[in-house]
């Protein structure tokens, strides 16, 4: 499974960004793309046009959910919007190319353990937690465990525990 972290420009500067943990564990299988409303990444648009990309994003429409293992067999990349929830909604709404992507919903995801952000939405996960869930569902257990341990250390360090 390859991940594209579509990252808000402000997120790149935040000390509590967990996308960098994903890159640390997945290496080249995690590509960070800085989001720009007026100039989308050309390579991302090319992959979307080739039908190789899906989007992990919450939805009220349960008909669009697909199991991670099923969709990852058809698609080479899953996009995760790496931003605050407020920024992520704006990015999604301002990016028509994202709305057309096949959606992957995280079904039965655990409750978030990430306490470093305000205004968390009910059932929302940070970027690293989302990838941990995807890795677990696609049976990449070793990487899921590595990322989980890295996230716990990150949380402990940032929270001053």
PDB file of C-alpha atoms in Angstrom:
ATOM      1  CA  UNK A   1       0.000   0.000   0.000  1.00  0.00           C
ATOM      2  CA  UNK A   2       1.285   3.430  -1.012  1.00  0.00           C
ATOM      3  CA  UNK A   3       0.106   6.567   0.758  1.00  0.00           C
ATOM      4  CA  UNK A   4      -0.069  10.101  -0.580  1.00  0.00           C
ATOM      5  CA  UNK A   5      -0.234  12.635   2.229  1.00  0.00           C
ATOM      6  CA  UNK A   6      -1.936  15.665   0.716  1.00  0.00           C
ATOM      7  CA  UNK A   7      -0.616  18.138   3.250  1.00  0.00           C
ATOM      8  CA  UNK A   8      -1.851  21.624   4.017  1.00  0.00           C
ATOM      9  CA  UNK A   9       1.045  24.140   3.837  1.00  0.00           C
ATOM     10  CA  UNK A  10       0.567  25.130   7.502  1.00  0.00           C
ATOM     11  CA  UNK A  11       0.697  21.474   8.544  1.00  0.00           C
ATOM     12  CA  UNK A  12       4.265  21.220   7.271  1.00  0.00           C
ATOM     13  CA  UNK A  13       5.326  23.653  10.009  1.00  0.00           C
ATOM     14  CA  UNK A  14       3.387  22.187  12.937  1.00  0.00           C
ATOM     15  CA  UNK A  15       5.341  20.399  15.640  1.00  0.00           C
ATOM     16  CA  UNK A  16       2.375  18.100  16.326  1.00  0.00           C
ATOM     17  CA  UNK A  17       2.065  16.838  12.737  1.00  0.00           C
ATOM     18  CA  UNK A  18       1.959  13.030  12.612  1.00  0.00           C
ATOM     19  CA  UNK A  19       2.334  12.763   8.833  1.00  0.00           C
ATOM     20  CA  UNK A  20       6.090  12.869   9.260  1.00  0.00           C
ATOM     21  CA  UNK A  21       5.841   9.686  11.353  1.00  0.00           C
ATOM     22  CA  UNK A  22       4.107   7.970   8.438  1.00  0.00           C
ATOM     23  CA  UNK A  23       6.945   8.991   6.121  1.00  0.00           C
ATOM     24  CA  UNK A  24       9.480   7.755   8.639  1.00  0.00           C
ATOM     25  CA  UNK A  25       7.950   4.264   8.766  1.00  0.00           C
ATOM     26  CA  UNK A  26       6.834   3.835   5.152  1.00  0.00           C
ATOM     27  CA  UNK A  27       9.746   5.636   3.488  1.00  0.00           C
ATOM     28  CA  UNK A  28       9.249   5.894  -0.276  1.00  0.00           C
ATOM     29  CA  UNK A  29       5.789   4.324  -0.001  1.00  0.00           C
ATOM     30  CA  UNK A  30       4.567   7.556   1.601  1.00  0.00           C
ATOM     31  CA  UNK A  31       4.696  10.569  -0.677  1.00  0.00           C
ATOM     32  CA  UNK A  32       4.089  14.021   0.799  1.00  0.00           C
ATOM     33  CA  UNK A  33       2.355  16.414  -1.577  1.00  0.00           C
ATOM     34  CA  UNK A  34       1.839  19.990  -0.472  1.00  0.00           C
ATOM     35  CA  UNK A  35      -1.717  21.068  -1.287  1.00  0.00           C
ATOM     36  CA  UNK A  36      -2.311  24.223  -3.319  1.00  0.00           C
ATOM     37  CA  UNK A  37      -5.858  25.189  -4.226  1.00  0.00           C
ATOM     38  CA  UNK A  38      -5.035  26.834  -7.540  1.00  0.00           C
ATOM     39  CA  UNK A  39      -2.119  24.637  -8.613  1.00  0.00           C
ATOM     40  CA  UNK A  40      -2.714  20.961  -7.795  1.00  0.00           C
ATOM     41  CA  UNK A  41       0.247  18.631  -7.961  1.00  0.00           C
ATOM     42  CA  UNK A  42       0.705  17.494 -11.583  1.00  0.00           C
ATOM     43  CA  UNK A  43       1.839  13.963 -10.657  1.00  0.00           C
ATOM     44  CA  UNK A  44      -1.161  13.491  -8.357  1.00  0.00           C
ATOM     45  CA  UNK A  45      -3.510  14.624 -11.133  1.00  0.00           C
ATOM     46  CA  UNK A  46      -1.807  12.192 -13.537  1.00  0.00           C
ATOM     47  CA  UNK A  47      -2.272   9.272 -11.121  1.00  0.00           C
ATOM     48  CA  UNK A  48      -5.909  10.253 -10.561  1.00  0.00           C
ATOM     49  CA  UNK A  49      -6.526  10.413 -14.320  1.00  0.00           C
ATOM     50  CA  UNK A  50      -5.017   6.915 -14.632  1.00  0.00           C
ATOM     51  CA  UNK A  51      -7.524   5.616 -12.061  1.00  0.00           C
ATOM     52  CA  UNK A  52      -4.849   4.586  -9.572  1.00  0.00           C
ATOM     53  CA  UNK A  53      -5.878   6.676  -6.549  1.00  0.00           C
ATOM     54  CA  UNK A  54      -8.522   6.462  -3.817  1.00  0.00           C
ATOM     55  CA  UNK A  55      -9.297   8.876  -0.988  1.00  0.00           C
ATOM     56  CA  UNK A  56      -9.592   8.074   2.701  1.00  0.00           C
ATOM     57  CA  UNK A  57     -12.154  10.563   3.985  1.00  0.00           C
ATOM     58  CA  UNK A  58     -15.184  10.421   6.270  1.00  0.00           C
ATOM     59  CA  UNK A  59     -18.658  10.373   4.772  1.00  0.00           C
ATOM     60  CA  UNK A  60     -22.226   9.892   5.917  1.00  0.00           C
ATOM     61  CA  UNK A  61     -22.895   7.763   2.838  1.00  0.00           C
ATOM     62  CA  UNK A  62     -22.294   4.173   3.938  1.00  0.00           C
ATOM     63  CA  UNK A  63     -22.832   2.975   0.345  1.00  0.00           C
ATOM     64  CA  UNK A  64     -19.438   4.267  -0.723  1.00  0.00           C
ATOM     65  CA  UNK A  65     -17.392   2.403   1.846  1.00  0.00           C
ATOM     66  CA  UNK A  66     -15.013  -0.191   0.514  1.00  0.00           C
ATOM     67  CA  UNK A  67     -12.816  -2.544   2.447  1.00  0.00           C
ATOM     68  CA  UNK A  68      -9.211  -1.472   2.472  1.00  0.00           C
ATOM     69  CA  UNK A  69      -7.958  -4.860   1.258  1.00  0.00           C
ATOM     70  CA  UNK A  70     -10.398  -4.779  -1.695  1.00  0.00           C
ATOM     71  CA  UNK A  71      -9.637  -1.259  -2.830  1.00  0.00           C
ATOM     72  CA  UNK A  72      -5.871  -1.556  -2.324  1.00  0.00           C
ATOM     73  CA  UNK A  73      -5.858  -4.417  -4.838  1.00  0.00           C
ATOM     74  CA  UNK A  74      -7.340  -2.096  -7.484  1.00  0.00           C
ATOM     75  CA  UNK A  75      -5.564   1.131  -6.578  1.00  0.00           C
ATOM     76  CA  UNK A  76      -1.888   1.877  -6.179  1.00  0.00           C
ATOM     77  CA  UNK A  77      -2.304   4.886  -3.885  1.00  0.00           C
ATOM     78  CA  UNK A  78      -4.546   6.087  -1.094  1.00  0.00           C
ATOM     79  CA  UNK A  79      -4.700   9.822  -0.436  1.00  0.00           C
ATOM     80  CA  UNK A  80      -4.996  11.031   3.125  1.00  0.00           C
ATOM     81  CA  UNK A  81      -5.572  14.725   3.718  1.00  0.00           C
ATOM     82  CA  UNK A  82      -2.965  15.736   6.279  1.00  0.00           C
ATOM     83  CA  UNK A  83      -4.348  18.816   8.019  1.00  0.00           C
ATOM     84  CA  UNK A  84      -6.561  19.933  10.883  1.00  0.00           C
ATOM     85  CA  UNK A  85     -10.159  18.766  10.469  1.00  0.00           C
ATOM     86  CA  UNK A  86     -11.268  22.272   9.576  1.00  0.00           C
ATOM     87  CA  UNK A  87      -8.520  22.641   6.973  1.00  0.00           C
ATOM     88  CA  UNK A  88      -9.171  19.120   5.621  1.00  0.00           C
ATOM     89  CA  UNK A  89     -12.844  19.911   4.950  1.00  0.00           C
ATOM     90  CA  UNK A  90     -11.861  23.110   3.134  1.00  0.00           C
ATOM     91  CA  UNK A  91      -9.227  21.284   1.093  1.00  0.00           C
ATOM     92  CA  UNK A  92     -11.746  18.610   0.113  1.00  0.00           C
ATOM     93  CA  UNK A  93     -14.421  21.165  -0.799  1.00  0.00           C
ATOM     94  CA  UNK A  94     -11.983  23.284  -2.815  1.00  0.00           C
ATOM     95  CA  UNK A  95     -10.489  20.368  -4.749  1.00  0.00           C
ATOM     96  CA  UNK A  96     -12.930  18.892  -7.298  1.00  0.00           C
ATOM     97  CA  UNK A  97     -10.393  16.215  -8.242  1.00  0.00           C
ATOM     98  CA  UNK A  98     -10.690  14.790  -4.701  1.00  0.00           C
ATOM     99  CA  UNK A  99     -14.473  14.590  -4.776  1.00  0.00           C
ATOM    100  CA  UNK A 100     -14.387  12.316  -7.824  1.00  0.00           C
ATOM    101  CA  UNK A 101     -12.051   9.760  -6.237  1.00  0.00           C
ATOM    102  CA  UNK A 102     -13.273   6.377  -4.976  1.00  0.00           C
ATOM    103  CA  UNK A 103     -13.719   6.728  -1.212  1.00  0.00           C
ATOM    104  CA  UNK A 104     -12.390   4.473   1.499  1.00  0.00           C
ATOM    105  CA  UNK A 105     -14.063   4.742   4.871  1.00  0.00           C
ATOM    106  CA  UNK A 106     -12.400   3.510   8.003  1.00  0.00           C
ATOM    107  CA  UNK A 107     -14.922   1.073   9.434  1.00  0.00           C
ATOM    108  CA  UNK A 108     -14.702   0.099  13.112  1.00  0.00           C
ATOM    109  CA  UNK A 109     -11.668   2.280  13.699  1.00  0.00           C
ATOM    110  CA  UNK A 110     -10.595   2.601  17.319  1.00  0.00           C
ATOM    111  CA  UNK A 111     -11.107   5.769  19.309  1.00  0.00           C
ATOM    112  CA  UNK A 112      -8.321   8.285  18.846  1.00  0.00           C
ATOM    113  CA  UNK A 113      -5.537   8.382  21.419  1.00  0.00           C
ATOM    114  CA  UNK A 114      -4.089  11.589  19.952  1.00  0.00           C
ATOM    115  CA  UNK A 115      -4.572  14.442  22.478  1.00  0.00           C
ATOM    116  CA  UNK A 116      -2.395  17.118  20.909  1.00  0.00           C
ATOM    117  CA  UNK A 117      -5.025  18.979  18.884  1.00  0.00           C
ATOM    118  CA  UNK A 118      -8.119  20.930  19.835  1.00  0.00           C
ATOM    119  CA  UNK A 119     -11.456  20.697  18.033  1.00  0.00           C
ATOM    120  CA  UNK A 120     -11.232  16.983  17.310  1.00  0.00           C
ATOM    121  CA  UNK A 121     -14.287  15.549  15.603  1.00  0.00           C
ATOM    122  CA  UNK A 122     -16.109  12.544  17.009  1.00  0.00           C
ATOM    123  CA  UNK A 123     -14.559   9.413  15.535  1.00  0.00           C
ATOM    124  CA  UNK A 124     -11.726  11.373  13.950  1.00  0.00           C
ATOM    125  CA  UNK A 125      -8.189  10.067  13.839  1.00  0.00           C
ATOM    126  CA  UNK A 126      -4.895  11.828  13.376  1.00  0.00           C
ATOM    127  CA  UNK A 127      -2.969  11.065  10.181  1.00  0.00           C
ATOM    128  CA  UNK A 128      -0.740   8.432  11.785  1.00  0.00           C
ATOM    129  CA  UNK A 129      -3.723   6.677  13.425  1.00  0.00           C
ATOM    130  CA  UNK A 130      -5.473   6.579  10.066  1.00  0.00           C
ATOM    131  CA  UNK A 131      -2.459   4.945   8.433  1.00  0.00           C
ATOM    132  CA  UNK A 132      -2.094   2.494  11.331  1.00  0.00           C
ATOM    133  CA  UNK A 133      -5.695   1.424  10.734  1.00  0.00           C
ATOM    134  CA  UNK A 134      -5.114   1.094   6.976  1.00  0.00           C
ATOM    135  CA  UNK A 135      -1.959  -0.940   7.518  1.00  0.00           C
ATOM    136  CA  UNK A 136      -3.718  -3.221   9.982  1.00  0.00           C
ATOM    137  CA  UNK A 137      -6.688  -3.760   7.666  1.00  0.00           C
ATOM    138  CA  UNK A 138      -4.361  -4.584   4.775  1.00  0.00           C
ATOM    139  CA  UNK A 139      -2.439  -7.007   6.992  1.00  0.00           C
ATOM    140  CA  UNK A 140       0.780  -4.976   7.123  1.00  0.00           C
ATOM    141  CA  UNK A 141       0.990  -5.734  10.835  1.00  0.00           C
ATOM    142  CA  UNK A 142       4.707  -5.097  11.348  1.00  0.00           C
ATOM    143  CA  UNK A 143       4.536  -1.593   9.855  1.00  0.00           C
ATOM    144  CA  UNK A 144       1.313  -0.887  11.747  1.00  0.00           C
ATOM    145  CA  UNK A 145       3.063  -1.843  14.993  1.00  0.00           C
ATOM    146  CA  UNK A 146       6.144   0.235  14.159  1.00  0.00           C
ATOM    147  CA  UNK A 147       4.006   3.292  13.420  1.00  0.00           C
ATOM    148  CA  UNK A 148       1.896   2.723  16.533  1.00  0.00           C
ATOM    149  CA  UNK A 149       4.983   2.595  18.752  1.00  0.00           C
ATOM    150  CA  UNK A 150       6.423   5.689  17.081  1.00  0.00           C
ATOM    151  CA  UNK A 151       3.134   7.546  17.582  1.00  0.00           C
ATOM    152  CA  UNK A 152       3.007   6.623  21.280  1.00  0.00           C
ATOM    153  CA  UNK A 153       6.566   7.906  21.763  1.00  0.00           C
ATOM    154  CA  UNK A 154       5.680  11.079  19.821  1.00  0.00           C
ATOM    155  CA  UNK A 155       2.594  11.697  21.978  1.00  0.00           C
ATOM    156  CA  UNK A 156       4.515  11.092  25.204  1.00  0.00           C
ATOM    157  CA  UNK A 157       7.287  13.445  24.102  1.00  0.00           C
ATOM    158  CA  UNK A 158       4.962  16.230  22.919  1.00  0.00           C
ATOM    159  CA  UNK A 159       2.644  15.946  25.920  1.00  0.00           C
ATOM    160  CA  UNK A 160       5.609  16.210  28.268  1.00  0.00           C
ATOM    161  CA  UNK A 161       4.971  12.850  29.935  1.00  0.00           C
TER     162      UNK A 161
END
